[in-house]
Amino acid sequence: MSTNPNILCKSKAFYDEFTRKGVDDVITTHYCPGCGHGILHKMIAESIMDLGVQDKTILISPVGCSVFAYYYFDTGNVQVAHGRAPAVATGVKRSRPGSIVISYQGDGDLAAIGTAEIIHAANRGESMTVFFVNNAIYGMTGGQMAPTTTIGQKTATTPYGRKVENEGYPIKMSELISNLDAPVFVERVSLADVPNRNKTRAVVKKALQNQVEGKGFSFVEVLSACPSGLKMSPVQTNEWVKATLHNIFPIKNFRDNTATAQSSFKKDASSNKEEVLKALNLLDQTTDYKPSVDKSKFADQNVRLAGFGGQGILSAGSTLSVLAMYEGLETTWIPSYGPEMRGGTSNCHVRVSNKRIGSPLVETPNVLIAMNGPSLEKFESIVKKDGVIIVNSSIIDKKVSRKDVKVYYVPLTQISTDLGVPAAQSVAGLAAYLAATKVIPVEKLEYVVHKSLKRKELADKNISIIRKVAEHVGGQ
Ligand SMILES: Cc1ncc(C[n+]2csc(CCOP(=O)(O)OP(=O)(O)O)c2C)c(N)n1
């Protein structure tokens, strides 16, 4: 490839060859002749190089014809589920604030299945650039009606033409987005002819430049041709875009606050340990706590606590997280509810680590605390090899069938009930786990329970339960 700027050549933000997975001899684009995606790809790639951000760019590609954007762009790439690009872009940008994040979406993707994602990302003013390809049709799936399909337009799903009475009006996304307070830049452009393409090229670059300058949410709607979906020649399609789409979706800038917008990189919005402990009314109680864990040697704990609503599963999970915070470890806790609040299934995911935690989800736990039969049935198979399963043997008759995990059968409900606090059965499960694994000394759980329960009598009963359980596990 030439380095002489006077020689026209393909942007370096594209791969040299577009080799496709499993298809050895295809090194060319998969887009149909006359499709707008290729043109817009080229403009984005050139702007990336103009701005010198190839190494920082992460392109989020959608479901739709542009699903394969990662075959073309030599940048970071994430391919996401239909409509979810702005949500994933939010996560990518917040976790890598120095990156340039592009959410690239079609009209089915952005204005139908992903309406909620785009509206809320725009409303939060996420620092990202969105390219919205409006070709008034679902291209990839064979020409079904899109939310932007025009009145009277025939598609595979509106064979007699779109009717307001049946399908409503074409949705105008730029108008909608520009009614929100947060977006800094909203513009609609077109690829229908050369003057419009030249304009689009400048707008694409500006929308990326905004992000380079940390200016916030930029949205560019690109009116685009889909000759295959619209069943016209490329020339006819562009004429149709001009004659029809330009009237319904006026080409214009809806908002440009970039001159005055402050840099809006989202700061790390997560709470720090002090804030969390304060919210839990525990801040002033941590001073006399002496951590026991050697953080450098701590092995990640990915725990699932599961049972039925009312067993105290969620609060036991959060107790483990609080204990982890006392120890100065990183931790996350998220609940997962069944449809019912009481009497239904209930489980939570707790992670504890000596490193920052990326995702709070525990898909393959190394610890399962199963408080009832359905929970054991549901989660036994996902526990990692060499993991630990604590079985509440008061309720669960069944034995664990796996041979590659360590199992402790403890009558958690029985012990808690006998010692006067049935609601402590999940804390008892926690005690069994700590006593079995010794990842954090079980006495430290006593400390946390003691500090967090205001009524001394109740705290004392909980502590007796913890000790009894620890004794039971010690004997196994
Ligand atoms: C969850 C889900 N629902 C539906 C589909 C089927 N589907 C694939 S692409 C598409 C529409 C894409 O249209 P658009 O976003 O306008 O992109 P284009 O293909 O026109 O570029 C649909 C409905 C899917 N893949 N996943």
Short mmCIF file of N, CA, C and O in Angstrom, two decimals, residues 356-402:
data_model
loop_
_atom_site.label_atom_id
_atom_site.label_comp_id
_atom_site.label_asym_id
_atom_site.label_seq_id
_atom_site.Cartn_x
_atom_site.Cartn_y
_atom_site.Cartn_z
N ARG A 356 -9.61 -6.18 40.43
CA ARG A 356 -10.88 -5.56 40.04
C ARG A 356 -11.73 -6.57 39.30
O ARG A 356 -11.20 -7.38 38.53
N ILE A 357 -13.01 -6.50 39.54
CA ILE A 357 -13.92 -7.50 38.95
C ILE A 357 -14.60 -6.89 37.74
O ILE A 357 -15.16 -5.79 37.82
N GLY A 358 -14.53 -7.60 36.60
CA GLY A 358 -15.11 -7.07 35.37
C GLY A 358 -16.62 -7.23 35.35
O GLY A 358 -17.36 -6.27 35.18
N SER A 359 -17.09 -8.45 35.56
CA SER A 359 -18.53 -8.68 35.49
C SER A 359 -19.00 -9.31 36.79
O SER A 359 -18.34 -10.19 37.33
N PRO A 360 -20.14 -8.89 37.27
CA PRO A 360 -20.64 -9.46 38.53
C PRO A 360 -21.29 -10.84 38.35
O PRO A 360 -21.64 -11.47 39.33
N LEU A 361 -21.44 -11.28 37.11
CA LEU A 361 -22.13 -12.56 36.90
C LEU A 361 -21.26 -13.74 37.29
O LEU A 361 -20.07 -13.76 37.01
N VAL A 362 -21.89 -14.72 37.92
CA VAL A 362 -21.18 -15.96 38.25
C VAL A 362 -21.82 -17.08 37.43
O VAL A 362 -22.86 -17.63 37.81
N GLU A 363 -21.25 -17.34 36.28
CA GLU A 363 -21.84 -18.37 35.42
C GLU A 363 -21.29 -19.76 35.75
O GLU A 363 -21.99 -20.75 35.62
N THR A 364 -20.03 -19.81 36.13
CA THR A 364 -19.46 -21.09 36.55
C THR A 364 -18.89 -20.92 37.95
O THR A 364 -17.72 -20.59 38.13
N PRO A 365 -19.74 -21.12 38.95
CA PRO A 365 -19.29 -20.90 40.34
C PRO A 365 -18.25 -21.91 40.78
O PRO A 365 -18.24 -23.05 40.28
N ASN A 366 -17.37 -21.52 41.69
CA ASN A 366 -16.54 -22.53 42.33
C ASN A 366 -17.17 -22.93 43.66
O ASN A 366 -16.71 -23.86 44.30
N VAL A 367 -18.24 -22.20 44.03
CA VAL A 367 -18.97 -22.55 45.25
C VAL A 367 -20.47 -22.43 45.00
O VAL A 367 -20.93 -21.42 44.47
N LEU A 368 -21.17 -23.48 45.37
CA LEU A 368 -22.64 -23.42 45.33
C LEU A 368 -23.15 -23.69 46.74
O LEU A 368 -22.78 -24.71 47.35
N ILE A 369 -23.97 -22.77 47.24
CA ILE A 369 -24.64 -23.03 48.51
C ILE A 369 -26.10 -23.28 48.16
O ILE A 369 -26.83 -22.35 47.79
N ALA A 370 -26.48 -24.56 48.18
CA ALA A 370 -27.83 -24.95 47.73
C ALA A 370 -28.73 -25.09 48.93
O ALA A 370 -28.55 -26.00 49.75
N MET A 371 -29.70 -24.20 49.04
CA MET A 371 -30.56 -24.19 50.22
C MET A 371 -31.83 -25.01 50.05
O MET A 371 -32.51 -25.29 51.01
N ASN A 372 -32.17 -25.35 48.79
CA ASN A 372 -33.32 -26.25 48.60
C ASN A 372 -33.08 -27.13 47.36
O ASN A 372 -32.14 -26.90 46.58
N GLY A 373 -33.95 -28.14 47.21
CA GLY A 373 -33.75 -29.14 46.16
C GLY A 373 -33.68 -28.58 44.75
O GLY A 373 -32.74 -28.87 44.00
N PRO A 374 -34.66 -27.73 44.35
CA PRO A 374 -34.62 -27.21 42.98
C PRO A 374 -33.32 -26.45 42.68
O PRO A 374 -32.83 -26.48 41.55
N SER A 375 -32.77 -25.79 43.70
CA SER A 375 -31.53 -25.04 43.47
C SER A 375 -30.36 -25.99 43.18
O SER A 375 -29.52 -25.72 42.32
N LEU A 376 -30.34 -27.10 43.93
CA LEU A 376 -29.26 -28.06 43.69
C LEU A 376 -29.41 -28.65 42.29
O LEU A 376 -28.44 -28.73 41.52
N GLU A 377 -30.65 -29.00 41.95
CA GLU A 377 -30.90 -29.58 40.62
C GLU A 377 -30.48 -28.62 39.53
O GLU A 377 -29.86 -28.99 38.54
N LYS A 378 -30.82 -27.35 39.73
CA LYS A 378 -30.58 -26.36 38.68
C LYS A 378 -29.08 -26.03 38.53
O LYS A 378 -28.61 -25.82 37.42
N PHE A 379 -28.37 -25.94 39.64
CA PHE A 379 -27.02 -25.38 39.56
C PHE A 379 -25.89 -26.39 39.74
O PHE A 379 -24.73 -26.05 39.54
N GLU A 380 -26.22 -27.62 40.12
CA GLU A 380 -25.15 -28.60 40.37
C GLU A 380 -24.20 -28.71 39.17
O GLU A 380 -22.98 -28.73 39.32
N SER A 381 -24.77 -28.74 37.99
CA SER A 381 -23.95 -29.01 36.80
C SER A 381 -23.02 -27.86 36.44
O SER A 381 -22.06 -28.05 35.71
N ILE A 382 -23.32 -26.64 36.91
CA ILE A 382 -22.47 -25.52 36.47
C ILE A 382 -21.29 -25.26 37.42
O ILE A 382 -20.45 -24.41 37.16
N VAL A 383 -21.24 -26.00 38.52
CA VAL A 383 -20.13 -25.78 39.46
C VAL A 383 -18.83 -26.28 38.81
O VAL A 383 -18.81 -27.33 38.16
N LYS A 384 -17.78 -25.49 39.00
CA LYS A 384 -16.49 -25.87 38.41
C LYS A 384 -15.97 -27.16 39.01
O LYS A 384 -16.21 -27.42 40.20
N LYS A 385 -15.20 -27.87 38.24
CA LYS A 385 -14.50 -29.06 38.72
C LYS A 385 -13.65 -28.65 39.93
O LYS A 385 -13.07 -27.54 39.93
N ASP A 386 -13.60 -29.49 40.94
CA ASP A 386 -12.89 -29.22 42.19
C ASP A 386 -13.54 -28.13 43.04
O ASP A 386 -12.94 -27.63 43.99
N GLY A 387 -14.75 -27.73 42.65
CA GLY A 387 -15.48 -26.73 43.43
C GLY A 387 -16.09 -27.34 44.68
O GLY A 387 -15.88 -28.52 44.99
N VAL A 388 -16.86 -26.49 45.38
CA VAL A 388 -17.46 -26.92 46.64
C VAL A 388 -18.98 -26.74 46.56
O VAL A 388 -19.45 -25.72 46.06
N ILE A 389 -19.70 -27.75 47.01
CA ILE A 389 -21.16 -27.59 47.11
C ILE A 389 -21.58 -27.81 48.56
O ILE A 389 -21.23 -28.83 49.17
N ILE A 390 -22.26 -26.81 49.11
CA ILE A 390 -22.82 -26.93 50.45
C ILE A 390 -24.30 -27.29 50.26
O ILE A 390 -25.04 -26.55 49.59
N VAL A 391 -24.71 -28.42 50.81
CA VAL A 391 -26.08 -28.87 50.63
C VAL A 391 -26.83 -28.73 51.95
O VAL A 391 -26.38 -29.25 52.98
N ASN A 392 -27.94 -28.02 51.91
CA ASN A 392 -28.79 -27.89 53.09
C ASN A 392 -29.55 -29.19 53.29
O ASN A 392 -30.66 -29.37 52.78
N SER A 393 -28.96 -30.10 54.07
CA SER A 393 -29.51 -31.46 54.15
C SER A 393 -30.80 -31.53 54.96
O SER A 393 -31.46 -32.56 55.01
N SER A 394 -31.19 -30.41 55.61
CA SER A 394 -32.49 -30.42 56.31
C SER A 394 -33.62 -30.51 55.30
O SER A 394 -34.69 -31.04 55.61
N ILE A 395 -33.42 -29.96 54.13
CA ILE A 395 -34.49 -29.87 53.13
C ILE A 395 -34.21 -30.75 51.93
O ILE A 395 -35.12 -31.26 51.29
N ILE A 396 -32.93 -30.93 51.62
CA ILE A 396 -32.57 -31.67 50.39
C ILE A 396 -32.23 -33.12 50.75
O ILE A 396 -31.25 -33.38 51.46
N ASP A 397 -33.04 -34.05 50.22
CA ASP A 397 -32.77 -35.47 50.47
C ASP A 397 -31.73 -36.01 49.51
O ASP A 397 -30.99 -36.93 49.84
N LYS A 398 -31.74 -35.43 48.33
CA LYS A 398 -30.94 -35.96 47.24
C LYS A 398 -29.44 -35.80 47.54
O LYS A 398 -29.02 -34.87 48.21
N LYS A 399 -28.65 -36.77 47.01
CA LYS A 399 -27.19 -36.62 47.13
C LYS A 399 -26.66 -36.02 45.83
O LYS A 399 -27.25 -36.21 44.75
N VAL A 400 -25.55 -35.33 45.94
CA VAL A 400 -24.92 -34.76 44.73
C VAL A 400 -24.34 -35.90 43.92
O VAL A 400 -23.64 -36.77 44.46
N SER A 401 -24.63 -35.90 42.60
CA SER A 401 -24.16 -37.03 41.80
C SER A 401 -22.73 -36.83 41.29
O SER A 401 -22.05 -37.80 40.98
N ARG A 402 -22.29 -35.60 41.24
CA ARG A 402 -20.94 -35.37 40.70
C ARG A 402 -19.86 -35.89 41.63
O ARG A 402 -19.97 -35.79 42.84
#
